PDB file of C-alpha atoms in Angstrom:
ATOM      1  CA  MET A   1      20.540 -20.830   3.978  1.00 53.00           C
ATOM      2  CA  GLU A   2      22.816 -22.712   6.956  1.00 57.00           C
ATOM      3  CA  ASP A   3      21.983 -26.156   8.130  1.00 49.00           C
ATOM      4  CA  GLY A   4      19.614 -26.145  10.104  1.00 53.00           C
ATOM      5  CA  ASP A   5      17.662 -23.282   9.043  1.00 63.00           C
ATOM      6  CA  GLN A   6      14.185 -23.324   8.827  1.00 79.00           C
ATOM      7  CA  VAL A   7      12.306 -22.374   5.401  1.00 92.00           C
ATOM      8  CA  LEU A   8       9.590 -19.930   6.263  1.00 95.00           C
ATOM      9  CA  ARG A   9       7.482 -19.694   3.057  1.00 97.00           C
ATOM     10  CA  LEU A  10       6.174 -16.349   2.376  1.00 98.00           C
ATOM     11  CA  GLY A  11       2.943 -15.156   1.086  1.00 98.00           C
ATOM     12  CA  ILE A  12       1.567 -11.444   0.451  1.00 98.00           C
ATOM     13  CA  MET A  13      -1.757  -9.553   0.497  1.00 97.00           C
ATOM     14  CA  CYS A  14      -1.210  -6.224  -1.524  1.00 95.00           C
ATOM     15  CA  ASP A  15      -3.216  -4.593  -3.673  1.00 91.00           C
ATOM     16  CA  SER A  16      -1.901  -5.540  -6.924  1.00 92.00           C
ATOM     17  CA  GLU A  17       2.314  -6.075  -8.401  1.00 94.00           C
ATOM     18  CA  GLU A  18       2.934  -2.851  -7.991  1.00 94.00           C
ATOM     19  CA  PHE A  19       4.155  -1.974  -4.654  1.00 96.00           C
ATOM     20  CA  LEU A  20       5.040   1.490  -2.089  1.00 94.00           C
ATOM     21  CA  LEU A  21       8.599   2.527  -1.009  1.00 95.00           C
ATOM     22  CA  TRP A  22       7.908   1.172   1.777  1.00 96.00           C
ATOM     23  CA  GLN A  23       7.489  -2.330   1.095  1.00 97.00           C
ATOM     24  CA  LYS A  24       9.768  -2.665  -0.839  1.00 97.00           C
ATOM     25  CA  GLU A  25      12.414  -2.156   1.543  1.00 97.00           C
ATOM     26  CA  CYS A  26      10.484  -4.462   4.169  1.00 97.00           C
ATOM     27  CA  LEU A  27      10.471  -7.469   0.997  1.00 98.00           C
ATOM     28  CA  GLU A  28      14.142  -7.047   0.497  1.00 97.00           C
ATOM     29  CA  ASN A  29      14.360  -7.322   4.000  1.00 98.00           C
ATOM     30  CA  LEU A  30      13.136 -10.113   3.486  1.00 98.00           C
ATOM     31  CA  PHE A  31      14.164 -11.556   0.495  1.00 97.00           C
ATOM     32  CA  SER A  32      17.993 -11.095   1.985  1.00 97.00           C
ATOM     33  CA  LEU A  33      16.868 -14.141   4.521  1.00 96.00           C
ATOM     34  CA  SER A  34      18.077 -17.026   2.581  1.00 95.00           C
ATOM     35  CA  PHE A  35      15.763 -19.373   4.834  1.00 95.00           C
ATOM     36  CA  VAL A  36      12.708 -16.826   3.496  1.00 97.00           C
ATOM     37  CA  LYS A  37      10.912 -18.185   0.645  1.00 97.00           C
ATOM     38  CA  PRO A  38       8.794 -15.344  -1.996  1.00 97.00           C
ATOM     39  CA  ILE A  39       6.324 -18.137  -2.303  1.00 98.00           C
ATOM     40  CA  LEU A  40       2.471 -16.313  -3.151  1.00 98.00           C
ATOM     41  CA  MET A  41       1.168 -13.254  -4.302  1.00 97.00           C
ATOM     42  CA  ILE A  42      -2.581 -12.933  -2.962  1.00 97.00           C
ATOM     43  CA  ILE A  43      -3.643 -10.027  -5.205  1.00 95.00           C
ATOM     44  CA  ASN A  44      -8.004  -8.046  -3.812  1.00 91.00           C
ATOM     45  CA  ASP A  45      -9.227  -8.279  -7.049  1.00 83.00           C
ATOM     46  CA  ASN A  46     -12.359  -6.741  -5.875  1.00 70.00           C
ATOM     47  CA  SER A  47     -12.970  -5.246  -8.908  1.00 51.00           C
ATOM     48  CA  ASP A  48     -16.177  -4.142  -8.550  1.00 50.00           C
ATOM     49  CA  PHE A  49     -15.081  -2.819  -5.257  1.00 49.00           C
ATOM     50  CA  LYS A  50     -12.003  -0.332  -6.715  1.00 50.00           C
ATOM     51  CA  LYS A  51     -14.689   0.366  -9.579  1.00 45.00           C
ATOM     52  CA  THR A  52     -16.676   2.590  -7.511  1.00 46.00           C
ATOM     53  CA  SER A  53     -16.201   6.316  -6.614  1.00 48.00           C
ATOM     54  CA  PHE A  54     -14.010   7.700  -4.585  1.00 48.00           C
ATOM     55  CA  TRP A  55     -17.065   9.302  -2.504  1.00 45.00           C
ATOM     56  CA  ILE A  56     -19.588   6.363  -2.467  1.00 45.00           C
ATOM     57  CA  ARG A  57     -16.303   3.722  -0.881  1.00 48.00           C
ATOM     58  CA  ILE A  58     -16.528   6.140   1.830  1.00 46.00           C
ATOM     59  CA  LYS A  59     -20.124   7.200   2.290  1.00 52.00           C
ATOM     60  CA  GLY A  60     -21.139   5.711   5.834  1.00 51.00           C
ATOM     61  CA  LEU A  61     -17.220   5.965   7.631  1.00 49.00           C
ATOM     62  CA  LYS A  62     -17.313   8.473  10.214  1.00 52.00           C
ATOM     63  CA  TRP A  63     -15.490  11.945   9.705  1.00 47.00           C
ATOM     64  CA  PRO A  64     -12.477  11.359  11.340  1.00 53.00           C
ATOM     65  CA  ILE A  65     -11.574   8.455   8.846  1.00 50.00           C
ATOM     66  CA  ILE A  66     -13.016  10.145   5.506  1.00 49.00           C
ATOM     67  CA  PHE A  67     -11.037  12.893   6.374  1.00 49.00           C
ATOM     68  CA  TRP A  68      -8.242  10.861   6.237  1.00 50.00           C
ATOM     69  CA  SER A  69      -9.089   9.185   3.277  1.00 54.00           C
ATOM     70  CA  ILE A  70      -9.161  12.632   1.826  1.00 50.00           C
ATOM     71  CA  TYR A  71      -5.894  14.072   3.165  1.00 51.00           C
ATOM     72  CA  GLU A  72      -4.309  10.193   1.997  1.00 55.00           C
ATOM     73  CA  LYS A  73      -4.922  10.471  -1.265  1.00 55.00           C
ATOM     74  CA  VAL A  74      -4.247  14.102  -1.881  1.00 52.00           C
ATOM     75  CA  PHE A  75      -1.565  14.853  -0.267  1.00 52.00           C
ATOM     76  CA  VAL A  76      -0.028  11.938   1.452  1.00 53.00           C
ATOM     77  CA  LYS A  77       0.274   9.214  -1.934  1.00 56.00           C
ATOM     78  CA  LYS A  78       2.190  12.309  -3.363  1.00 56.00           C
ATOM     79  CA  ILE A  79       4.172  13.895  -0.936  1.00 61.00           C
ATOM     80  CA  SER A  80       5.751  10.447   1.669  1.00 75.00           C
ATOM     81  CA  LYS A  81       9.161   9.000   1.219  1.00 85.00           C
ATOM     82  CA  ALA A  82       7.537   6.265   2.253  1.00 89.00           C
ATOM     83  CA  PHE A  83       4.586   5.937   0.032  1.00 88.00           C
ATOM     84  CA  GLU A  84       6.951   6.699  -2.980  1.00 90.00           C
ATOM     85  CA  LYS A  85       5.189   4.438  -6.092  1.00 90.00           C
ATOM     86  CA  VAL A  86       8.179   1.902  -6.779  1.00 93.00           C
ATOM     87  CA  GLY A  87       6.179  -0.938  -9.123  1.00 94.00           C
ATOM     88  CA  LYS A  88       6.533  -3.871  -9.622  1.00 95.00           C
ATOM     89  CA  LEU A  89       9.662  -5.983  -8.151  1.00 96.00           C
ATOM     90  CA  ALA A  90      11.626  -8.287 -10.170  1.00 95.00           C
ATOM     91  CA  GLU A  91      12.322 -10.631  -6.944  1.00 94.00           C
ATOM     92  CA  LEU A  92       8.704 -11.304  -7.433  1.00 96.00           C
ATOM     93  CA  GLU A  93       7.673 -11.362 -11.430  1.00 93.00           C
ATOM     94  CA  LYS A  94       8.216 -15.715 -10.900  1.00 93.00           C
ATOM     95  CA  THR A  95       6.416 -16.348  -8.460  1.00 96.00           C
ATOM     96  CA  GLU A  96       2.538 -17.331  -7.971  1.00 96.00           C
ATOM     97  CA  LYS A  97       0.023 -15.255  -7.849  1.00 96.00           C
ATOM     98  CA  VAL A  98      -3.965 -15.726  -6.892  1.00 96.00           C
ATOM     99  CA  ASN A  99      -6.771 -12.958  -6.843  1.00 94.00           C
ATOM    100  CA  CYS A 100      -9.261 -13.295  -4.410  1.00 91.00           C
ATOM    101  CA  LYS A 101     -12.410 -11.805  -4.723  1.00 86.00           C
ATOM    102  CA  ILE A 102     -13.437 -10.727  -1.459  1.00 86.00           C
ATOM    103  CA  ARG A 103     -16.645 -10.437   1.162  1.00 85.00           C
ATOM    104  CA  GLN A 104     -17.487  -7.240   3.176  1.00 82.00           C
ATOM    105  CA  GLU A 105     -19.239  -7.298   5.753  1.00 82.00           C
ATOM    106  CA  GLY A 106     -20.651  -3.759   8.132  1.00 73.00           C
ATOM    107  CA  ARG A 107     -18.775  -0.987   7.612  1.00 68.00           C
ATOM    108  CA  TYR A 108     -14.441  -2.091   7.567  1.00 72.00           C
ATOM    109  CA  SER A 109     -14.988  -6.506   7.813  1.00 83.00           C
ATOM    110  CA  GLN A 110     -13.329  -8.314   4.419  1.00 89.00           C
ATOM    111  CA  TYR A 111     -13.593 -11.873   4.712  1.00 91.00           C
ATOM    112  CA  LEU A 112     -12.473 -13.811   1.589  1.00 93.00           C
ATOM    113  CA  ASP A 113     -14.229 -16.091  -0.475  1.00 91.00           C
ATOM    114  CA  ALA A 114     -13.965 -20.138  -0.133  1.00 93.00           C
ATOM    115  CA  GLU A 115     -12.395 -20.808  -2.950  1.00 93.00           C
ATOM    116  CA  SER A 116      -9.355 -18.239  -2.978  1.00 94.00           C
ATOM    117  CA  ILE A 117      -9.307 -19.327   1.043  1.00 96.00           C
ATOM    118  CA  LYS A 118      -8.699 -23.459   0.123  1.00 96.00           C
ATOM    119  CA  LYS A 119      -6.215 -22.201  -3.086  1.00 96.00           C
ATOM    120  CA  ILE A 120      -3.892 -20.243  -0.513  1.00 97.00           C
ATOM    121  CA  ASP A 121      -4.208 -22.768   2.019  1.00 97.00           C
ATOM    122  CA  GLU A 122      -2.450 -25.509  -0.996  1.00 97.00           C
ATOM    123  CA  HIS A 123       0.613 -23.480  -0.709  1.00 97.00           C
ATOM    124  CA  ASN A 124       1.472 -24.292   3.139  1.00 97.00           C
ATOM    125  CA  LEU A 125       2.202 -20.521   3.583  1.00 98.00           C
ATOM    126  CA  ASP A 126       4.382 -20.285   6.718  1.00 96.00           C
ATOM    127  CA  PHE A 127       3.407 -16.396   7.368  1.00 97.00           C
ATOM    128  CA  ILE A 128       1.394 -13.655   5.292  1.00 98.00           C
ATOM    129  CA  LEU A 129       2.850 -10.177   4.745  1.00 98.00           C
ATOM    130  CA  LYS A 130      -0.081  -7.775   4.702  1.00 97.00           C
ATOM    131  CA  PHE A 131       0.153  -4.934   2.575  1.00 95.00           C
ATOM    132  CA  GLY A 132      -3.471  -4.633   1.309  1.00 87.00           C
ATOM    133  CA  PHE A 133      -6.959  -5.189   1.262  1.00 89.00           C
ATOM    134  CA  GLY A 134      -9.211  -3.847   4.735  1.00 84.00           C
ATOM    135  CA  ILE A 135      -9.414  -5.535   7.477  1.00 87.00           C
ATOM    136  CA  ILE A 136      -8.650  -9.492   7.693  1.00 92.00           C
ATOM    137  CA  ARG A 137     -11.326 -11.230   9.156  1.00 92.00           C
ATOM    138  CA  GLY A 138     -12.359 -15.219   9.040  1.00 92.00           C
ATOM    139  CA  GLU A 139     -10.872 -18.212   8.342  1.00 95.00           C
ATOM    140  CA  ILE A 140      -7.519 -17.494   6.109  1.00 96.00           C
ATOM    141  CA  LEU A 141      -6.518 -15.777   9.118  1.00 95.00           C
ATOM    142  CA  LYS A 142      -5.473 -19.287  10.334  1.00 94.00           C
ATOM    143  CA  VAL A 143      -4.453 -21.076   7.342  1.00 97.00           C
ATOM    144  CA  PRO A 144      -0.795 -19.669   7.526  1.00 96.00           C
ATOM    145  CA  LYS A 145       1.019 -20.980  10.393  1.00 94.00           C
ATOM    146  CA  TYR A 146       2.281 -18.424  11.944  1.00 94.00           C
ATOM    147  CA  GLY A 147      -0.362 -15.985  11.310  1.00 95.00           C
ATOM    148  CA  ILE A 148      -0.869 -13.112   8.925  1.00 96.00           C
ATOM    149  CA  TRP A 149       1.285 -10.168  10.490  1.00 97.00           C
ATOM    150  CA  SER A 150       0.544  -6.338   9.914  1.00 95.00           C
ATOM    151  CA  PHE A 151       1.670  -2.986  10.963  1.00 93.00           C
ATOM    152  CA  HIS A 152       0.120  -0.923  13.534  1.00 88.00           C
ATOM    153  CA  HIS A 153       1.667   2.640  13.085  1.00 84.00           C
ATOM    154  CA  GLY A 154       1.246   4.319  16.019  1.00 76.00           C
ATOM    155  CA  ASP A 155       1.042   3.474  19.777  1.00 73.00           C
ATOM    156  CA  ALA A 156      -2.012   0.498  19.863  1.00 72.00           C
ATOM    157  CA  GLU A 157      -2.396   0.980  23.289  1.00 74.00           C
ATOM    158  CA  LYS A 158      -3.267   4.210  23.794  1.00 75.00           C
ATOM    159  CA  TYR A 159      -4.266   5.642  19.894  1.00 67.00           C
ATOM    160  CA  ARG A 160      -6.086   2.658  17.711  1.00 64.00           C
ATOM    161  CA  GLY A 161      -8.550   4.719  15.483  1.00 63.00           C
ATOM    162  CA  LEU A 162      -6.719   6.577  11.863  1.00 63.00           C
ATOM    163  CA  PRO A 163      -4.498   8.541  11.150  1.00 75.00           C
ATOM    164  CA  PRO A 164      -1.668   6.368  12.281  1.00 77.00           C
ATOM    165  CA  GLY A 165       2.022   8.679  13.763  1.00 77.00           C
ATOM    166  CA  PHE A 166      -1.211  11.819  13.853  1.00 79.00           C
ATOM    167  CA  TRP A 167      -2.652  12.094  17.722  1.00 80.00           C
ATOM    168  CA  GLU A 168       1.041  11.582  18.887  1.00 86.00           C
ATOM    169  CA  ILE A 169       1.938  15.004  17.477  1.00 82.00           C
ATOM    170  CA  TYR A 170      -1.882  16.226  18.220  1.00 80.00           C
ATOM    171  CA  ASN A 171      -1.099  15.381  22.346  1.00 85.00           C
ATOM    172  CA  ASN A 172       1.978  15.848  22.306  1.00 88.00           C
ATOM    173  CA  GLU A 173       3.707  12.576  22.691  1.00 89.00           C
ATOM    174  CA  PRO A 174       7.225  12.873  22.631  1.00 91.00           C
ATOM    175  CA  PHE A 175       7.559   9.908  21.304  1.00 92.00           C
ATOM    176  CA  THR A 176       5.280   7.285  18.705  1.00 92.00           C
ATOM    177  CA  GLY A 177       4.767   3.944  19.193  1.00 90.00           C
ATOM    178  CA  VAL A 178       4.743   1.358  15.790  1.00 93.00           C
ATOM    179  CA  MET A 179       3.759  -2.397  16.350  1.00 92.00           C
ATOM    180  CA  LEU A 180       4.298  -5.534  14.200  1.00 94.00           C
ATOM    181  CA  GLN A 181       1.538  -7.911  15.561  1.00 93.00           C
ATOM    182  CA  ARG A 182       0.165 -11.275  14.236  1.00 94.00           C
ATOM    183  CA  LEU A 183      -3.899 -10.094  13.330  1.00 94.00           C
ATOM    184  CA  THR A 184      -6.952 -11.636  15.249  1.00 92.00           C
ATOM    185  CA  GLU A 185     -10.742 -11.902  14.536  1.00 87.00           C
ATOM    186  CA  LYS A 186     -10.652  -8.641  16.927  1.00 81.00           C
ATOM    187  CA  LEU A 187      -9.826  -5.013  16.041  1.00 70.00           C
ATOM    188  CA  ASP A 188      -6.474  -3.590  16.974  1.00 66.00           C
ATOM    189  CA  SER A 189      -5.966  -6.527  19.123  1.00 73.00           C
ATOM    190  CA  GLY A 190      -3.428  -8.279  17.239  1.00 85.00           C
ATOM    191  CA  ILE A 191      -0.542 -11.199  19.347  1.00 91.00           C
ATOM    192  CA  VAL A 192       2.471  -8.921  19.212  1.00 91.00           C
ATOM    193  CA  LEU A 193       5.604  -9.907  16.829  1.00 93.00           C
ATOM    194  CA  LYS A 194       7.403  -6.750  17.693  1.00 93.00           C
ATOM    195  CA  LYS A 195       6.763  -2.624  19.548  1.00 92.00           C
ATOM    196  CA  GLY A 196       9.094   0.258  19.589  1.00 94.00           C
ATOM    197  CA  LYS A 197       8.743   4.171  20.258  1.00 93.00           C
ATOM    198  CA  PHE A 198      10.245   6.523  18.182  1.00 94.00           C
ATOM    199  CA  GLU A 199      11.121  10.804  18.600  1.00 95.00           C
ATOM    200  CA  THR A 200       7.870  12.632  17.456  1.00 93.00           C
ATOM    201  CA  LYS A 201       8.560  14.682  15.048  1.00 91.00           C
ATOM    202  CA  ASN A 202       6.169  17.298  16.303  1.00 87.00           C
ATOM    203  CA  ARG A 203       6.330  19.680  12.884  1.00 84.00           C
ATOM    204  CA  SER A 204       5.507  17.582  10.455  1.00 83.00           C
ATOM    205  CA  PHE A 205       3.404  14.342  10.497  1.00 81.00           C
ATOM    206  CA  LEU A 206       4.846  13.246   6.769  1.00 84.00           C
ATOM    207  CA  LYS A 207       7.593  13.659   8.278  1.00 88.00           C
ATOM    208  CA  ASN A 208       6.780  12.187  11.968  1.00 89.00           C
ATOM    209  CA  LEU A 209       4.554   9.262   9.283  1.00 89.00           C
ATOM    210  CA  ASP A 210       8.165   8.656   7.237  1.00 92.00           C
ATOM    211  CA  ASN A 211      10.124   8.311   9.934  1.00 94.00           C
ATOM    212  CA  ILE A 212       8.271   5.763  11.911  1.00 93.00           C
ATOM    213  CA  ILE A 213       7.514   3.788   8.782  1.00 94.00           C
ATOM    214  CA  MET A 214      10.931   3.381   7.797  1.00 95.00           C
ATOM    215  CA  GLN A 215      12.459   2.568  10.812  1.00 95.00           C
ATOM    216  CA  THR A 216      10.608  -0.527  10.811  1.00 97.00           C
ATOM    217  CA  VAL A 217      10.689  -2.262   7.622  1.00 97.00           C
ATOM    218  CA  SER A 218      13.435  -4.395   8.755  1.00 98.00           C
ATOM    219  CA  TRP A 219      11.043  -5.381  11.508  1.00 97.00           C
ATOM    220  CA  PRO A 220       9.080  -8.629   9.490  1.00 97.00           C
ATOM    221  CA  ALA A 221      12.863 -10.231   8.403  1.00 97.00           C
ATOM    222  CA  GLU A 222      14.032  -9.482  12.925  1.00 95.00           C
ATOM    223  CA  VAL A 223      10.950 -11.790  13.704  1.00 95.00           C
ATOM    224  CA  CYS A 224      12.405 -14.410  10.692  1.00 95.00           C
ATOM    225  CA  LYS A 225      15.375 -14.443  12.330  1.00 93.00           C
ATOM    226  CA  ASP A 226      13.845 -14.959  15.787  1.00 91.00           C
ATOM    227  CA  ILE A 227      11.451 -17.457  14.629  1.00 91.00           C
ATOM    228  CA  ASN A 228      14.302 -19.217  13.360  1.00 88.00           C
ATOM    229  CA  ARG A 229      16.848 -19.291  16.296  1.00 85.00           C
ATOM    230  CA  ARG A 230      13.817 -19.836  18.806  1.00 76.00           C
ATOM    231  CA  GLY A 231      11.259 -21.504  16.967  1.00 68.00           C
ATOM    232  CA  SER A 232       8.075 -19.819  17.215  1.00 62.00           C
ATOM    233  CA  LEU A 233       8.804 -17.323  20.015  1.00 62.00           C
ATOM    234  CA  HIS A 234       5.504 -15.231  20.858  1.00 64.00           C
ATOM    235  CA  ILE A 235       3.772 -16.338  17.800  1.00 67.00           C
ATOM    236  CA  ASN A 236       0.807 -17.368  20.039  1.00 66.00           C
ATOM    237  CA  ASN A 237       1.234 -15.295  22.515  1.00 67.00           C
ATOM    238  CA  GLU A 238      -2.015 -13.688  24.029  1.00 63.00           C
ATOM    239  CA  PRO A 239      -3.410 -10.196  21.790  1.00 63.00           C
ATOM    240  CA  LEU A 240      -3.750  -6.903  23.437  1.00 60.00           C
ATOM    241  CA  LYS A 241      -6.708  -6.214  25.381  1.00 55.00           C
TER     242      LYS A 241
END
């Protein structure tokens, strides 16, 4: 770490201690920065929900989400390069962990319990990179200095529903958008940290999905570099409408 670099304390929200290939590469880009320090793994310990059968979990959801959930479970996670399971990461072996209980409200919204938020707050995190959980709302969004960061794989200005990277193919769009956002209380209306567009792979949904995911794994690290060079940058900009 060079003199003057601001140490950025990282928290990672995940559903387990095991990661997918695209998540691993995201984290390795962050670990390559001497001023980014992994401080805490925030693990979804909603064991009651996990024990519930897949079919009961999707009961009451809209049909497009149900179809995507089944397709993701049967095909995407078995065929996609980006979703290849790579297991635990050695760099996080000694990282402190907190298991969080969540409360679900309505169909989608998830809130962390007060005790979990207190434990996370004690670690003085600068930002949290979200890989797991559902649609997070509530006080946890205010805990890290620079908020909770999450990818939206698709053009958020045009397509805000699942599946990611599909509607651009369906509507024959030449490019597929991606956004890294700081989450806010409003769904799909985060603060844009970085965004871009990539040529749509019209003949294969899985290739299009892999392409937009794997080409953006460096983005969290790039935003961290921007923070170090120019301060908080656009972290507190107005969210999308």
